[in-house]
């Protein structure tokens, strides 16, 4: 294990980041997931490391290669429940938690042990609601600085602020997935950052690396008590 870095605004801080989509099993050969690429979460992990943090990256489904070098501990998970367990195992020691993952809202009510065989002309899958990880974190947080994400197609500000309040986040990073350059899988993003008082920053079209850097710099300022 690498020692915590001594330089940078997040030196000595533990940052936990979730990335990618969760995978919800139907049977041993089939699953439900979503279009999240994991790029934003991986960029956040790199940016947090650059600012001196000790980073835990909890990743669901993503094609991105693990970050090279030291300072980022990568944990792979599948389901929302796995992700919840992984995040909770780091909760007490964490200073900043960033929920960039696209957590499946529902999972199959039954996960079959054996491959489901083809039979009738239709097949109905019953889905049940997953645990809301961010909401749980918001209820439990003590000193943890909590950053949520909101991917919206319409009424962005209203939904983002509603999520921030409902999940007791310190910041929420919202993007309009219908904008050119801001959707799932792109290398760029256009984000709007809100706190409980409303809009904090409107970032322009930036690479996910630069967007990540700006988010972490803002978090570092807030954590140190400075307003920005
Ligand atoms: N989130 C979570 N656990 C879930 C669902 C969402 O931790 N079961 C987190 C996401 O990681 C994200 C934030 O909550 O940081 C907002 O996710 P989003 O899907 O936009 O919000 P939902 O509350 O699921 O609402 P909806 O999908 O209806 O817009
Ligand atoms: Ca959702």
Coordinates of C-alpha atoms and ligand atoms in Angstrom, one line a residue:
X1 CA 0.0 0.0 0.0
X2 CA 1.2 3.4 -0.9
X3 CA 1.5 6.1 1.8
X4 CA -0.9 9.0 1.6
X5 CA 0.7 11.8 -0.4
X6 CA 1.8 14.8 1.5
X7 CA 1.3 17.4 -1.2
X8 CA -1.9 18.7 -2.7
X9 CA -5.2 20.0 -1.4
X10 CA -6.5 16.5 -0.7
X11 CA -3.4 15.1 0.9
X12 CA -4.4 12.9 3.8
X13 CA -8.0 12.6 2.6
X14 CA -9.7 9.4 1.6
X15 CA -11.9 9.7 -1.5
X16 CA -14.3 6.9 -2.4
X17 CA -15.6 7.0 -6.0
X18 CA -18.1 4.7 -7.7
X19 CA -18.1 4.4 -11.5
X20 CA -19.8 2.5 -14.3
X21 CA -23.1 0.8 -14.5
X22 CA -24.2 -2.0 -12.1
X23 CA -25.0 -5.4 -13.5
X24 CA -28.2 -7.1 -12.4
X25 CA -28.3 -10.8 -13.1
X26 CA -31.3 -12.5 -14.7
X27 CA -29.6 -16.0 -14.8
X28 CA -26.0 -17.2 -15.2
X29 CA -25.7 -16.0 -18.8
X30 CA -27.9 -12.9 -18.9
X31 CA -28.1 -9.6 -17.1
X32 CA -29.5 -6.0 -17.2
X33 CA -27.2 -3.1 -17.3
X34 CA -27.1 0.5 -18.8
X35 CA -25.0 2.7 -21.1
X36 CA -22.7 4.2 -18.4
X37 CA -19.1 4.0 -19.7
X38 CA -17.4 4.6 -16.3
X39 CA -15.2 7.4 -17.9
X40 CA -16.4 10.1 -15.6
X41 CA -15.8 8.0 -12.5
X42 CA -12.3 6.9 -13.6
X43 CA -11.4 10.5 -14.5
X44 CA -12.5 11.5 -11.0
X45 CA -10.3 8.9 -9.5
X46 CA -7.3 10.1 -11.4
X47 CA -8.0 13.7 -10.5
X48 CA -8.4 12.9 -6.8
X49 CA -5.1 11.1 -6.8
X50 CA -3.4 14.1 -8.6
X51 CA -4.7 16.3 -5.8
X52 CA -3.1 14.1 -3.2
X53 CA -5.9 11.9 -2.0
X54 CA -5.9 8.2 -1.2
X55 CA -8.5 6.9 -3.6
X56 CA -10.8 3.9 -3.6
X57 CA -12.5 3.3 -7.0
X58 CA -15.5 1.0 -6.9
X59 CA -16.3 0.1 -10.4
X60 CA -19.3 -1.7 -11.9
X61 CA -19.5 -2.6 -15.6
X62 CA -16.9 -0.7 -17.7
X63 CA -14.4 -1.4 -20.5
X64 CA -11.9 1.1 -19.1
X65 CA -8.5 -0.3 -18.2
X66 CA -7.6 0.0 -14.5
X67 CA -5.7 3.2 -13.7
X68 CA -2.0 2.6 -13.8
X69 CA 0.3 3.3 -10.9
X70 CA -0.2 3.6 -7.2
X71 CA -2.7 5.6 -5.2
X72 CA -5.9 4.2 -6.6
X73 CA -7.3 1.0 -5.1
X74 CA -9.7 -0.6 -7.6
X75 CA -12.6 -2.8 -6.5
X76 CA -14.8 -4.4 -9.1
X77 CA -18.5 -5.0 -8.3
X78 CA -21.5 -6.3 -10.2
X79 CA -24.9 -5.5 -8.6
X80 CA -26.2 -2.4 -6.8
X81 CA -26.2 -4.5 -3.6
X82 CA -22.5 -5.4 -4.2
X83 CA -21.7 -1.7 -4.7
X84 CA -23.6 -0.7 -1.6
X85 CA -21.6 -3.3 0.5
X86 CA -18.3 -2.1 -1.0
X87 CA -19.0 1.6 -0.4
X88 CA -20.2 0.9 3.2
X89 CA -17.0 -1.0 4.0
X90 CA -15.1 2.2 3.4
X91 CA -17.7 4.6 4.7
X92 CA -16.3 5.4 8.2
X93 CA -12.8 6.1 6.9
X94 CA -13.9 8.3 4.0
X95 CA -13.7 12.1 3.7
X96 CA -15.3 12.5 0.3
X97 CA -17.7 10.0 -1.5
X98 CA -18.6 10.6 -5.1
X99 CA -21.4 8.6 -6.6
X100 CA -20.7 8.8 -10.4
X101 CA -22.0 5.2 -10.9
X102 CA -25.2 4.6 -12.8
X103 CA -26.9 2.3 -10.4
X104 CA -29.7 0.2 -11.8
X105 CA -32.9 1.3 -10.2
X106 CA -34.4 -2.2 -10.4
X107 CA -33.2 -5.8 -10.5
X108 CA -34.9 -9.0 -11.5
X109 CA -37.0 -10.2 -8.5
X110 CA -35.6 -13.7 -9.0
X111 CA -32.0 -14.5 -10.1
X112 CA -32.2 -18.0 -11.6
X113 CA -29.4 -20.4 -10.6
X114 CA -29.8 -22.1 -14.0
X115 CA -30.2 -20.8 -17.5
X116 CA -33.8 -19.9 -18.2
X117 CA -35.0 -22.1 -21.0
X118 CA -37.0 -20.8 -23.9
X119 CA -40.7 -21.7 -23.7
X120 CA -43.8 -19.5 -24.3
X121 CA -44.2 -16.7 -26.9
X122 CA -43.7 -14.0 -24.2
X123 CA -41.6 -13.8 -21.1
X124 CA -42.3 -11.3 -18.3
X125 CA -39.5 -10.3 -16.0
X126 CA -40.5 -9.0 -12.7
X127 CA -38.2 -6.2 -11.4
X128 CA -37.9 -5.0 -7.8
X129 CA -36.4 -1.7 -6.6
X130 CA -32.7 -1.6 -5.6
X131 CA -31.4 0.1 -2.5
X132 CA -30.6 3.7 -3.1
X133 CA -26.9 3.9 -2.2
X134 CA -26.6 7.6 -2.2
X135 CA -29.7 8.1 -0.1
X136 CA -28.4 5.6 2.5
X137 CA -25.1 7.5 2.6
X138 CA -26.9 10.8 3.0
X139 CA -28.8 9.4 6.0
X140 CA -25.6 8.1 7.7
X141 CA -23.1 10.8 6.9
X142 CA -21.3 12.5 9.7
X143 CA -18.2 14.3 8.4
X144 CA -18.4 12.8 4.9
X145 CA -18.6 15.2 2.0
X146 CA -21.1 13.7 -0.4
X147 CA -21.3 14.3 -4.1
X148 CA -24.1 12.9 -6.2
X149 CA -24.6 12.8 -10.0
X150 CA -27.8 13.4 -11.9
X151 CA -28.2 12.5 -15.6
X152 CA -31.3 14.1 -17.0
X153 CA -33.0 14.6 -20.3
X154 CA -35.3 17.4 -19.2
X155 CA -36.1 19.8 -16.2
X156 CA -32.4 19.4 -15.2
X157 CA -32.3 22.0 -12.4
X158 CA -35.5 20.9 -10.8
X159 CA -34.6 17.2 -10.7
X160 CA -31.0 17.9 -9.7
X161 CA -32.0 20.0 -6.7
X162 CA -34.7 17.5 -5.8
X163 CA -32.1 14.7 -5.7
X164 CA -29.7 16.8 -3.8
X165 CA -32.2 17.4 -1.0
X166 CA -33.8 14.0 -1.0
X167 CA -30.4 12.3 -0.7
X168 CA -28.8 14.9 1.6
X169 CA -25.8 15.5 -0.7
X170 CA -23.4 18.4 -0.3
X171 CA -23.1 18.9 -4.1
X172 CA -24.8 17.4 -7.1
X173 CA -23.3 17.3 -10.5
X174 CA -25.9 17.4 -13.2
X175 CA -25.7 16.9 -16.9
X176 CA -28.1 17.0 -19.7
X177 CA -27.5 13.7 -21.5
X178 CA -29.2 15.0 -24.7
X179 CA -26.6 17.8 -25.2
X180 CA -24.0 17.2 -27.8
X181 CA -20.8 16.2 -25.9
X182 CA -22.4 15.4 -22.6
X183 CA -23.9 12.0 -22.9
X184 CA -23.0 8.5 -21.7
X185 CA -19.8 7.2 -23.3
X186 CA -18.5 10.6 -24.6
X187 CA -15.0 11.8 -23.7
X188 CA -16.4 15.2 -22.8
X189 CA -19.0 16.6 -20.5
X190 CA -21.0 19.7 -19.8
X191 CA -21.9 19.8 -16.1
X192 CA -23.8 22.1 -13.8
X193 CA -23.0 21.9 -10.1
X194 CA -25.5 22.7 -7.4
X195 CA -25.6 22.8 -3.6
X196 CA -28.5 23.3 -1.3
X197 CA -28.6 27.0 -2.2
X198 CA -28.8 26.4 -5.9
X199 CA -26.4 26.7 -8.8
X200 CA -22.7 26.8 -7.8
X201 CA -20.9 26.4 -11.1
X202 CA -21.8 26.0 -14.8
X203 CA -18.8 24.3 -16.4
X204 CA -18.4 24.6 -20.2
X205 CA -17.8 21.7 -22.5
X206 CA -14.6 20.1 -21.1
X207 CA -12.9 16.8 -21.3
X208 CA -14.0 14.4 -18.5
X209 CA -10.5 14.8 -17.1
X210 CA -10.8 18.6 -16.8
X211 CA -14.4 18.3 -15.5
X212 CA -13.2 15.9 -12.9
X213 CA -10.4 18.2 -11.8
X214 CA -12.8 21.1 -11.4
X215 CA -15.2 19.0 -9.3
X216 CA -12.4 17.8 -7.0
X217 CA -11.0 21.3 -6.6
X218 CA -14.4 22.6 -5.6
X219 CA -14.8 19.7 -3.1
X220 CA -11.4 20.4 -1.6
X221 CA -12.3 24.1 -1.2
X222 CA -15.5 23.2 0.5
X223 CA -13.9 20.7 2.7
X224 CA -11.3 23.2 3.9
X225 CA -14.1 25.6 4.8
X226 CA -13.5 28.0 1.9
X227 CA -16.5 29.1 -0.1
X228 CA -16.5 28.9 -3.8
Ligands
LIG1 N1 -28.0 6.3 -7.0 C1 -27.6 5.4 -6.0 N2 -28.4 4.3 -5.9 C2 -29.4 4.0 -6.7 C3 -29.8 5.0 -7.7 C4 -29.0 6.1 -7.8 O1 -26.6 5.7 -5.3 N3 -30.1 2.9 -6.5 C5 -27.2 7.6 -7.1 C6 -26.4 7.7 -8.4 O2 -25.2 7.1 -8.3 C7 -26.4 9.2 -8.6 C8 -27.6 9.7 -8.0 O3 -28.1 8.7 -7.1 O4 -25.3 9.8 -7.9 C9 -28.7 10.1 -8.9 O5 -29.0 9.0 -9.7 P1 -30.2 9.1 -10.7 O6 -30.4 7.8 -11.4 O7 -30.0 10.3 -11.6 O8 -31.4 9.3 -9.7 P2 -32.6 8.5 -9.2 O9 -32.8 8.9 -7.8 O10 -32.4 7.0 -9.4 O11 -33.8 9.0 -10.0 P3 -34.2 8.7 -11.6 O12 -33.4 7.6 -12.1 O13 -35.7 8.4 -11.5 O14 -34.0 10.0 -12.3
LIG2 CA1 -31.9 6.1 -11.5

